Tab-separated table of C-alpha atoms and ligand atoms in Angstrom:
chain	number	residue	atom	x	y	z
A	1	UNK	CA	-109.539	-66.196	68.420
A	2	UNK	CA	-111.352	-69.453	67.488
A	3	UNK	CA	-111.931	-72.288	69.804
A	4	UNK	CA	-111.468	-74.825	66.987
A	5	UNK	CA	-107.839	-73.580	66.523
A	6	UNK	CA	-107.262	-73.910	70.232
A	7	UNK	CA	-108.555	-77.539	70.184
A	8	UNK	CA	-106.249	-78.335	67.121
A	9	UNK	CA	-103.280	-76.620	68.854
A	10	UNK	CA	-103.770	-78.753	72.025
A	11	UNK	CA	-104.549	-81.939	70.036
A	12	UNK	CA	-101.189	-81.601	68.262
A	13	UNK	CA	-99.302	-81.104	71.582
A	14	UNK	CA	-98.994	-77.306	71.559
A	15	UNK	CA	-98.705	-75.108	74.713
A	16	UNK	CA	-101.773	-72.798	75.219
A	17	UNK	CA	-101.226	-69.129	75.984
A	18	UNK	CA	-102.909	-67.454	78.908
A	19	UNK	CA	-105.188	-65.637	76.481
A	20	UNK	CA	-106.302	-68.934	74.874
A	21	UNK	CA	-106.998	-70.519	78.206
A	22	UNK	CA	-109.059	-67.463	79.317
A	23	UNK	CA	-110.862	-67.496	76.022
A	24	UNK	CA	-111.926	-71.070	76.579
A	25	UNK	CA	-112.887	-70.695	80.286
A	26	UNK	CA	-114.860	-67.411	79.769
A	27	UNK	CA	-116.474	-68.589	76.535
A	28	UNK	CA	-117.639	-71.889	77.924
A	29	UNK	CA	-118.793	-70.433	81.203
A	30	UNK	CA	-121.007	-67.867	79.525
A	31	UNK	CA	-122.329	-70.202	76.963
A	32	UNK	CA	-120.616	-68.987	73.785
A	33	UNK	CA	-118.614	-72.120	73.339
A	34	UNK	CA	-120.818	-75.295	72.947
A	35	UNK	CA	-120.455	-78.511	75.048
A	36	UNK	CA	-119.054	-80.509	71.993
A	37	UNK	CA	-116.116	-78.133	71.549
A	38	UNK	CA	-115.419	-77.965	75.220
A	39	UNK	CA	-115.389	-81.753	75.373
A	40	UNK	CA	-113.065	-81.981	72.463
A	41	UNK	CA	-110.644	-79.613	74.118
A	42	UNK	CA	-110.864	-81.530	77.403
A	43	UNK	CA	-110.067	-84.750	75.729
A	44	UNK	CA	-107.092	-83.096	73.909
A	45	UNK	CA	-105.919	-81.898	77.339
A	46	UNK	CA	-106.480	-85.336	78.767
A	47	UNK	CA	-104.129	-86.886	76.195
A	48	UNK	CA	-101.629	-84.082	75.730
A	49	UNK	CA	-101.591	-82.625	79.272
A	50	UNK	CA	-100.961	-79.160	80.482
A	51	UNK	CA	-97.703	-77.856	81.728
A	52	UNK	CA	-97.291	-76.169	85.115
A	53	UNK	CA	-97.806	-72.775	83.697
A	54	UNK	CA	-100.948	-73.781	81.645
A	55	UNK	CA	-102.330	-75.489	84.802
A	56	UNK	CA	-101.717	-72.309	86.815
A	57	UNK	CA	-103.378	-70.057	84.181
A	58	UNK	CA	-106.400	-72.525	83.926
A	59	UNK	CA	-106.804	-72.393	87.796
A	60	UNK	CA	-106.650	-68.623	87.771
A	61	UNK	CA	-109.126	-68.192	84.973
A	62	UNK	CA	-111.565	-70.579	86.689
A	63	UNK	CA	-110.962	-68.854	90.069
A	64	UNK	CA	-111.825	-65.478	88.462
A	65	UNK	CA	-114.970	-66.737	86.667
A	66	UNK	CA	-116.959	-65.709	89.727
A	67	UNK	CA	-116.545	-64.022	93.087
A	68	UNK	CA	-113.265	-64.209	94.973
A	69	UNK	CA	-114.129	-63.963	98.666
A	70	UNK	CA	-112.563	-61.074	100.569
A	71	UNK	CA	-111.977	-62.357	104.143
A	72	UNK	CA	-109.943	-59.307	105.248
A	73	UNK	CA	-112.508	-58.326	107.809
A	74	UNK	CA	-111.672	-61.485	109.732
A	75	UNK	CA	-108.637	-60.964	111.927
A	76	UNK	CA	-105.618	-63.293	111.740
A	77	UNK	CA	-104.213	-65.708	109.232
A	78	UNK	CA	-107.186	-67.609	107.874
A	79	UNK	CA	-106.436	-71.342	107.207
A	80	UNK	CA	-108.669	-73.657	105.007
A	81	UNK	CA	-108.508	-77.414	105.058
A	82	UNK	CA	-109.699	-79.562	102.171
A	83	UNK	CA	-109.954	-83.235	101.731
A	84	UNK	CA	-110.050	-84.912	98.364
A	85	UNK	CA	-112.584	-87.308	99.924
A	86	UNK	CA	-112.720	-90.742	101.384
A	87	UNK	CA	-114.855	-93.087	103.395
A	88	UNK	CA	-115.653	-91.989	106.943
A	89	UNK	CA	-113.678	-88.808	106.592
A	90	UNK	CA	-115.132	-86.530	109.289
A	91	UNK	CA	-111.794	-84.790	110.024
A	92	UNK	CA	-113.036	-81.229	109.137
A	93	UNK	CA	-115.513	-81.519	112.134
A	94	UNK	CA	-112.547	-82.195	114.542
A	95	UNK	CA	-109.786	-80.273	112.972
A	96	UNK	CA	-111.846	-77.009	112.688
A	97	UNK	CA	-112.493	-76.813	116.476
A	98	UNK	CA	-108.859	-77.898	117.219
A	99	UNK	CA	-107.333	-75.203	115.076
A	100	UNK	CA	-109.797	-72.539	116.255
A	101	UNK	CA	-109.086	-73.419	119.927
A	102	UNK	CA	-105.390	-72.645	119.142
A	103	UNK	CA	-106.239	-69.184	117.694
A	104	UNK	CA	-106.376	-70.099	113.957
A	105	UNK	CA	-109.522	-68.618	112.290
A	106	UNK	CA	-111.237	-71.112	110.034
A	107	UNK	CA	-113.789	-69.599	107.510
A	108	UNK	CA	-114.740	-72.543	105.522
A	109	UNK	CA	-116.881	-72.776	102.435
A	110	UNK	CA	-117.730	-76.417	101.704
A	111	UNK	CA	-119.367	-78.066	98.675
A	112	UNK	CA	-122.065	-80.694	98.969
A	113	UNK	CA	-121.023	-83.015	96.127
A	114	UNK	CA	-121.782	-86.567	95.471
A	115	UNK	CA	-120.346	-89.585	97.285
A	116	UNK	CA	-120.461	-92.183	99.953
A	117	UNK	CA	-121.993	-89.696	102.455
A	118	UNK	CA	-122.833	-86.061	102.286
A	119	UNK	CA	-120.151	-83.358	102.457
A	120	UNK	CA	-119.298	-81.508	105.650
A	121	UNK	CA	-122.242	-79.168	105.283
A	122	UNK	CA	-124.675	-82.046	104.901
A	123	UNK	CA	-123.226	-83.787	107.983
A	124	UNK	CA	-123.597	-80.541	110.058
A	125	UNK	CA	-127.198	-80.333	108.864
A	126	UNK	CA	-127.858	-83.563	110.712
A	127	UNK	CA	-127.778	-81.396	113.894
A	128	UNK	CA	-131.255	-80.140	114.514
A	129	UNK	CA	-131.461	-76.391	113.635
A	130	UNK	CA	-127.973	-76.093	112.182
A	131	UNK	CA	-127.915	-73.543	109.338
A	132	UNK	CA	-125.233	-73.745	106.592
A	133	UNK	CA	-126.518	-70.712	104.597
A	134	UNK	CA	-125.504	-67.391	106.311
A	135	UNK	CA	-125.249	-63.824	105.189
A	136	UNK	CA	-121.660	-62.909	104.495
A	137	UNK	CA	-121.678	-60.470	107.417
A	138	UNK	CA	-122.908	-63.070	109.860
A	139	UNK	CA	-120.263	-65.591	108.528
A	140	UNK	CA	-117.475	-63.119	109.188
A	141	UNK	CA	-118.809	-62.236	112.665
A	142	UNK	CA	-119.064	-65.846	113.710
A	143	UNK	CA	-115.476	-66.461	112.625
A	144	UNK	CA	-114.256	-63.404	114.556
A	145	UNK	CA	-116.287	-64.421	117.679
A	146	UNK	CA	-115.835	-68.206	117.698
A	147	UNK	CA	-112.762	-68.711	115.400
A	148	UNK	CA	-114.836	-71.119	113.186
A	149	UNK	CA	-117.756	-71.175	110.777
A	150	UNK	CA	-118.527	-73.512	107.923
A	151	UNK	CA	-121.083	-72.564	105.225
A	152	UNK	CA	-122.225	-74.112	101.857
A	153	UNK	CA	-120.316	-72.937	98.986
A	154	UNK	CA	-122.476	-70.646	96.826
A	155	UNK	CA	-122.782	-70.872	93.023
A	156	UNK	CA	-120.848	-67.697	92.715
A	157	UNK	CA	-117.622	-69.337	93.721
A	158	UNK	CA	-115.747	-70.608	90.607
A	159	UNK	CA	-118.828	-71.158	88.429
A	160	UNK	CA	-116.472	-72.264	85.617
A	161	UNK	CA	-115.608	-75.358	87.580
A	162	UNK	CA	-119.247	-76.525	87.760
A	163	UNK	CA	-119.597	-75.909	84.005
A	164	UNK	CA	-116.442	-77.679	83.124
A	165	UNK	CA	-116.981	-80.670	85.540
A	166	UNK	CA	-120.290	-81.579	83.798
A	167	UNK	CA	-118.728	-82.644	80.414
A	168	UNK	CA	-115.621	-84.114	82.214
A	169	UNK	CA	-117.889	-86.320	84.228
A	170	UNK	CA	-119.436	-87.912	81.037
A	171	UNK	CA	-116.561	-87.913	78.614
A	172	UNK	CA	-113.874	-89.839	80.578
A	173	UNK	CA	-111.816	-86.749	81.282
A	174	UNK	CA	-112.038	-86.383	85.004
A	175	UNK	CA	-108.808	-88.331	85.728
A	176	UNK	CA	-106.293	-85.722	84.553
A	177	UNK	CA	-104.074	-84.278	87.249
A	178	UNK	CA	-104.034	-80.715	85.770
A	179	UNK	CA	-107.890	-80.628	85.392
A	180	UNK	CA	-108.323	-81.980	88.847
A	181	UNK	CA	-105.805	-79.474	90.292
A	182	UNK	CA	-107.483	-76.508	88.527
A	183	UNK	CA	-110.956	-77.725	89.629
A	184	UNK	CA	-110.102	-78.139	93.295
A	185	UNK	CA	-107.667	-75.091	93.570
A	186	UNK	CA	-109.877	-72.638	91.660
A	187	UNK	CA	-112.525	-73.098	94.468
A	188	UNK	CA	-109.950	-73.010	97.271
A	189	UNK	CA	-108.359	-69.859	95.984
A	190	UNK	CA	-111.748	-68.142	95.398
A	191	UNK	CA	-112.689	-68.996	98.988
A	192	UNK	CA	-110.237	-66.384	100.235
A	193	UNK	CA	-108.236	-68.032	103.012
A	194	UNK	CA	-104.567	-67.153	103.430
A	195	UNK	CA	-103.268	-70.617	103.771
A	196	UNK	CA	-104.585	-74.069	102.666
A	197	UNK	CA	-103.910	-77.590	104.109
A	198	UNK	CA	-104.867	-80.261	101.659
A	199	UNK	CA	-105.575	-83.858	102.752
A	200	UNK	CA	-104.959	-85.872	99.569
A	201	UNK	CA	-106.286	-89.403	100.231
A	202	UNK	CA	-104.911	-92.444	98.412
A	203	UNK	CA	-106.091	-96.049	98.471
A	204	UNK	CA	-109.012	-98.034	97.196
A	205	UNK	CA	-111.577	-95.709	98.796
A	206	UNK	CA	-110.017	-92.499	97.364
A	207	UNK	CA	-110.013	-90.711	94.075
A	208	UNK	CA	-106.267	-91.420	93.788
A	209	UNK	CA	-105.747	-95.112	94.282
A	210	UNK	CA	-101.957	-95.095	94.556
A	211	UNK	CA	-99.618	-93.003	96.753
A	212	UNK	CA	-97.568	-92.090	93.707
A	213	UNK	CA	-100.661	-90.494	91.860
A	214	UNK	CA	-101.721	-88.836	95.113
A	215	UNK	CA	-98.240	-87.341	95.550
A	216	UNK	CA	-98.204	-86.003	92.025
A	217	UNK	CA	-101.629	-84.385	92.692
A	218	UNK	CA	-100.594	-82.984	96.050
A	219	UNK	CA	-97.343	-81.542	94.620
A	220	UNK	CA	-99.182	-79.934	91.723
A	221	UNK	CA	-101.903	-78.440	94.009
A	222	UNK	CA	-99.307	-77.236	96.523
A	223	UNK	CA	-97.292	-75.540	93.746
A	224	UNK	CA	-100.357	-73.816	92.334
A	225	UNK	CA	-101.435	-72.629	95.763
A	226	UNK	CA	-98.006	-71.331	96.702
A	227	UNK	CA	-97.692	-69.626	93.201
A	228	UNK	CA	-100.813	-67.752	94.067
A	229	UNK	CA	-99.383	-66.498	97.279
A	230	UNK	CA	-101.172	-68.840	99.651
A	231	UNK	CA	-99.103	-71.089	101.795
A	232	UNK	CA	-100.240	-74.559	100.742
A	233	UNK	CA	-99.377	-77.904	102.215
A	234	UNK	CA	-100.519	-81.294	100.946
A	235	UNK	CA	-100.659	-84.237	103.260
A	236	UNK	CA	-100.862	-87.589	101.559
A	237	UNK	CA	-102.922	-89.972	103.747
A	238	UNK	CA	-104.141	-93.547	103.594
A	239	UNK	CA	-107.622	-94.496	102.469
A	240	UNK	CA	-107.328	-98.263	102.117
A	241	UNK	CA	-109.868	-98.705	104.803
A	242	UNK	CA	-112.431	-96.302	106.187
A	243	UNK	CA	-111.285	-93.644	108.701
A	244	UNK	CA	-112.684	-94.265	112.168
A	245	UNK	CA	-115.676	-96.621	112.578
A	246	UNK	CA	-118.553	-94.440	111.578
A	247	UNK	CA	-119.710	-93.872	107.975
A	248	UNK	CA	-122.855	-91.717	107.483
A	249	UNK	CA	-123.934	-88.224	108.328
A	250	UNK	CA	-125.212	-88.106	111.889
A	251	UNK	CA	-123.126	-91.157	112.756
A	252	UNK	CA	-119.968	-89.292	111.747
A	253	UNK	CA	-121.018	-86.183	113.692
A	254	UNK	CA	-121.325	-88.360	116.810
A	255	UNK	CA	-117.943	-89.822	116.180
A	256	UNK	CA	-116.381	-86.479	115.713
A	257	UNK	CA	-117.970	-85.323	119.083
A	258	UNK	CA	-116.664	-88.444	120.750
A	259	UNK	CA	-113.138	-87.734	119.302
A	260	UNK	CA	-113.294	-84.217	120.736
A	261	UNK	CA	-114.230	-85.749	124.103
A	262	UNK	CA	-111.087	-87.778	123.907
A	263	UNK	CA	-112.865	-91.140	123.105
A	264	UNK	CA	-112.230	-91.247	119.267
A	265	UNK	CA	-110.727	-94.125	117.341
A	266	UNK	CA	-106.923	-93.836	117.259
A	267	UNK	CA	-106.652	-93.276	113.490
A	268	UNK	CA	-109.096	-90.383	113.284
A	269	UNK	CA	-107.549	-88.840	116.470
A	270	UNK	CA	-103.995	-89.107	115.122
A	271	UNK	CA	-104.878	-87.697	111.723
A	272	UNK	CA	-106.956	-84.769	113.088
A	273	UNK	CA	-104.256	-83.762	115.471
A	274	UNK	CA	-101.687	-83.974	112.846
A	275	UNK	CA	-103.695	-81.892	110.297
A	276	UNK	CA	-104.692	-79.375	112.947
A	277	UNK	CA	-100.995	-79.126	113.982
A	278	UNK	CA	-100.062	-78.184	110.422
A	279	UNK	CA	-102.880	-75.708	110.319
A	280	UNK	CA	-101.701	-74.027	113.508
A	281	UNK	CA	-98.126	-73.923	112.096
A	282	UNK	CA	-99.155	-72.392	108.739
A	283	UNK	CA	-101.552	-70.082	110.639
A	284	UNK	CA	-98.607	-68.620	112.620
A	285	UNK	CA	-99.658	-69.949	115.931
A	286	UNK	CA	-96.741	-72.346	116.351
A	287	UNK	CA	-93.035	-72.057	115.461
A	288	UNK	CA	-92.818	-75.551	114.065
A	289	UNK	CA	-95.381	-78.197	112.816
A	290	UNK	CA	-94.360	-80.240	115.779
A	291	UNK	CA	-95.229	-77.476	118.145
A	292	UNK	CA	-98.482	-77.153	116.315
A	293	UNK	CA	-99.239	-80.831	116.925
A	294	UNK	CA	-98.506	-80.431	120.630
A	295	UNK	CA	-100.880	-77.495	120.789
A	296	UNK	CA	-103.677	-79.383	118.952
A	297	UNK	CA	-103.083	-82.354	121.355
A	298	UNK	CA	-103.500	-79.973	124.369
A	299	UNK	CA	-106.668	-78.404	122.909
A	300	UNK	CA	-108.026	-81.938	122.631
A	301	UNK	CA	-107.025	-83.041	126.073
A	302	UNK	CA	-108.076	-79.855	127.950
A	303	UNK	CA	-111.513	-79.885	126.219
A	304	UNK	CA	-110.899	-76.489	124.693
A	305	UNK	CA	-111.716	-77.819	121.209
A	306	UNK	CA	-114.960	-79.236	122.452
A	307	UNK	CA	-115.944	-75.849	123.874
A	308	UNK	CA	-115.196	-74.401	120.345
A	309	UNK	CA	-117.377	-77.122	118.753
A	310	UNK	CA	-120.281	-76.133	121.134
A	311	UNK	CA	-119.867	-72.401	120.221
A	312	UNK	CA	-119.672	-73.285	116.436
A	313	UNK	CA	-123.009	-75.211	116.701
A	314	UNK	CA	-124.705	-72.557	118.772
A	315	UNK	CA	-123.451	-69.793	116.371
A	316	UNK	CA	-125.216	-71.481	113.444
A	317	UNK	CA	-128.441	-72.130	115.171
A	318	UNK	CA	-127.827	-75.811	116.019
A	319	UNK	CA	-129.038	-77.607	119.107
A	320	UNK	CA	-125.831	-77.916	121.346
A	321	UNK	CA	-127.831	-80.461	123.367
A	322	UNK	CA	-126.664	-83.116	120.803
A	323	UNK	CA	-123.159	-82.960	122.254
A	324	UNK	CA	-124.409	-84.558	125.524
A	325	UNK	CA	-127.389	-86.470	124.182
A	326	UNK	CA	-127.007	-88.373	120.907
A	327	UNK	CA	-130.677	-89.284	120.940
A	328	UNK	CA	-131.498	-85.726	119.755
A	329	UNK	CA	-130.180	-86.731	116.340
A	330	UNK	CA	-132.902	-88.075	114.029
A	331	UNK	CA	-133.191	-91.900	114.678
A	332	UNK	CA	-133.186	-94.728	112.144
A	333	UNK	CA	-136.003	-97.304	111.741
A	334	UNK	CA	-133.978	-100.280	110.548
A	335	UNK	CA	-130.701	-101.832	111.529
A	336	UNK	CA	-129.049	-105.014	110.219
A	337	UNK	CA	-126.113	-106.774	111.661
A	338	UNK	CA	-123.312	-108.187	109.432
A	339	UNK	CA	-121.533	-111.126	111.152
A	340	UNK	CA	-118.452	-113.082	110.331
A	341	UNK	CA	-118.984	-116.486	108.654
A	342	UNK	CA	-115.662	-117.814	109.851
A	343	UNK	CA	-113.063	-117.228	112.607
A	344	UNK	CA	-109.784	-115.440	111.818
A	345	UNK	CA	-108.537	-111.922	111.276
A	346	UNK	CA	-109.933	-109.101	109.162
A	347	UNK	CA	-107.229	-109.202	106.393
A	348	UNK	CA	-108.837	-106.436	104.446
A	349	UNK	CA	-111.752	-104.038	104.829
A	350	UNK	CA	-112.336	-102.597	101.365
A	351	UNK	CA	-112.974	-98.883	101.822
A	352	UNK	CA	-114.713	-98.343	98.551
A	353	UNK	CA	-117.148	-101.148	99.045
A	354	UNK	CA	-117.975	-99.819	102.539
A	355	UNK	CA	-118.530	-96.390	101.001
A	356	UNK	CA	-120.820	-97.737	98.300
A	357	UNK	CA	-122.739	-99.791	100.947
A	358	UNK	CA	-123.215	-96.534	102.949
A	359	UNK	CA	-124.367	-94.661	99.897
A	360	UNK	CA	-126.821	-97.429	99.095
A	361	UNK	CA	-128.155	-97.420	102.637
A	362	UNK	CA	-129.218	-93.814	101.915
A	363	UNK	CA	-126.220	-91.881	103.461
A	364	UNK	CA	-124.917	-90.325	100.139
A	365	UNK	CA	-126.029	-88.954	96.772
A	366	UNK	CA	-125.400	-90.804	93.506
A	367	UNK	CA	-126.803	-87.800	91.608
A	368	UNK	CA	-127.321	-84.206	92.852
A	369	UNK	CA	-131.011	-84.548	93.013
A	370	UNK	CA	-130.853	-87.404	95.578
A	371	UNK	CA	-132.042	-86.794	99.136
A	372	UNK	CA	-129.753	-87.801	101.902
A	373	UNK	CA	-130.973	-89.885	104.820
A	374	UNK	CA	-129.091	-88.273	107.741
A	375	UNK	CA	-129.422	-91.295	110.108
A	376	UNK	CA	-128.401	-93.891	107.489
A	377	UNK	CA	-124.912	-95.377	107.479
A	378	UNK	CA	-122.652	-97.959	108.888
A	379	UNK	CA	-120.838	-98.594	112.167
A	380	UNK	CA	-117.820	-100.861	111.806
A	381	UNK	CA	-117.201	-102.967	114.923
A	382	UNK	CA	-114.235	-104.649	113.292
A	383	UNK	CA	-111.469	-103.108	111.138
A	384	UNK	CA	-108.414	-104.460	109.403
A	385	UNK	CA	-106.154	-106.460	111.714
A	386	UNK	CA	-108.929	-107.282	114.238
A	387	UNK	CA	-109.451	-110.851	115.346
A	388	UNK	CA	-112.969	-112.210	114.837
A	389	UNK	CA	-114.839	-115.392	115.832
A	390	UNK	CA	-117.430	-117.090	113.667
A	391	UNK	CA	-120.725	-115.465	114.158
A	392	UNK	CA	-119.274	-112.387	115.790
A	393	UNK	CA	-120.584	-108.871	114.806
A	394	UNK	CA	-118.441	-107.150	112.063
A	395	UNK	CA	-120.653	-104.145	111.449
A	396	UNK	CA	-124.149	-102.717	111.553
A	397	UNK	CA	-126.036	-100.992	108.795
A	398	UNK	CA	-128.624	-98.260	109.729
A	399	UNK	CA	-131.327	-96.551	107.674
A	400	UNK	CA	-134.997	-95.903	107.077
A	401	UNK	CA	-135.653	-97.975	103.989
A	402	UNK	CA	-135.723	-101.745	104.650
A	403	UNK	CA	-134.762	-102.798	101.222
A	404	UNK	CA	-131.827	-100.378	100.945
A	405	UNK	CA	-130.558	-101.368	104.406
A	406	UNK	CA	-130.675	-105.087	103.467
A	407	UNK	CA	-128.924	-104.443	100.070
A	408	UNK	CA	-126.232	-102.462	101.927
A	409	UNK	CA	-125.699	-105.143	104.395
A	410	UNK	CA	-124.999	-107.726	101.634
A	411	UNK	CA	-122.521	-105.303	99.970
A	412	UNK	CA	-120.871	-104.653	103.348
A	413	UNK	CA	-120.428	-108.408	103.974
A	414	UNK	CA	-118.353	-108.507	100.774
A	415	UNK	CA	-116.147	-105.634	101.988
A	416	UNK	CA	-114.654	-107.888	104.684
A	417	UNK	CA	-111.963	-110.319	103.808
A	418	UNK	CA	-111.503	-112.661	106.668
A	419	UNK	CA	-108.480	-114.914	106.669
A	420	UNK	CA	-105.794	-116.510	108.761
A	421	UNK	CA	-103.253	-113.680	108.725
A	422	UNK	CA	-103.061	-110.176	110.155
A	423	UNK	CA	-102.343	-107.616	107.452
A	424	UNK	CA	-99.292	-105.438	107.381
A	425	UNK	CA	-100.174	-102.092	109.114
A	426	UNK	CA	-100.369	-99.276	106.538
A	427	UNK	CA	-98.917	-95.826	107.610
A	428	UNK	CA	-101.725	-93.331	108.091
A	429	UNK	CA	-99.687	-90.443	106.662
A	430	UNK	CA	-97.576	-91.192	103.632
A	431	UNK	CA	-95.979	-87.881	103.052
A	432	UNK	CA	-96.247	-84.099	103.803
A	433	UNK	CA	-95.570	-81.834	100.785
A	434	UNK	CA	-94.806	-78.125	101.019
A	435	UNK	CA	-93.868	-77.642	104.680
B	1	URA	N1	-112.853	-82.932	93.126
B	1	URA	C1	-113.116	-81.768	92.505
B	1	URA	O1	-113.489	-80.866	93.185
B	1	URA	N2	-112.785	-81.715	91.254
B	1	URA	C2	-112.230	-82.738	90.539
B	1	URA	O2	-111.984	-82.593	89.320
B	1	URA	C3	-112.012	-83.942	91.143
B	1	URA	C4	-112.363	-84.105	92.479
């Protein structure tokens, strides 16, 4: 088999066989196929597409390029949750304890990635002492004991994805639904859970800007997961403004704790309870998704989920004192207030612009070598629909580098569109696929 023939076949609209897909994935992962040929094939795929079977075979080949975790020593139906990423998305920190409190084991491997803030494991590391690297045995024991553990994804999970993502990132071939599906689902399927709940975000702060595109991606990922024998549900959710009020690593952990104490913003509380309800249902702990939602709501109101969060933090060596005393988080040196120049209503709060301001304040990585400033970020005092008077506080930027904080504050000011009208309220959940 020759890679040049595979490239030509796809360039001319042909359908690749399983063997051809495996030849590409294995050959490129172990260095036999050079970057220029991989890039040419990716561009051919970008224009000609992959059908459902090719997408499934690509996902499987990428999944099998490394270790496939065996979670069978963890009792019960293990349920994973994945978000395609947004601004202020701290739902995993809330949904994990809610699901665990209702008897659903959550054994999560999470990537660090690039973005507006760190990933879930970065956020957890803002808790003094919290370890995200554990021996496999310890990881399994913690899930059996506490119902929840989250560790950093190792390089042995779907190494083909890392390899293939690099040329995609620099050749304009990221935005292809089959390639995105294979990238995300290969890692999810290799992480070993029995069921997967995907939170596919749509809006200006999300990877998929329109609900239609997000639905297409959600359907494709759900089909691939289900074809692989994992119950997979995709929930299409809004990301036209940040979720909750906090954007940044320790700021988001604090907001997640507040939510589990019952004091969270309504959007983050509603979404977390709904996602946890679906996890509880697919995890076999509720007869219907509605019953799952009720159970999640009870776990929130009774404080059972907060107890789980405490056990989760303690299990991974973190200081549980942070739950009651937020001053134990590393503090920031600088804070800058952003105020409204005029009176009116927040007509729009541009999620992407908020996310970039947060990254520029130091909360996220632009490249994988960047260090994250755990205490940097943004607190949004006003969100879309809120009334505001001239000179009133809109938001605060925190960080440890004065210049970065000032730059971020200027960017944040531009994220607010203040006008005379209240915006139409967007639904938080657009659609649930695969239930
Ligand atoms: N996230 C991933 O993990 N992979 C993609 O291709 C896009 C987003």
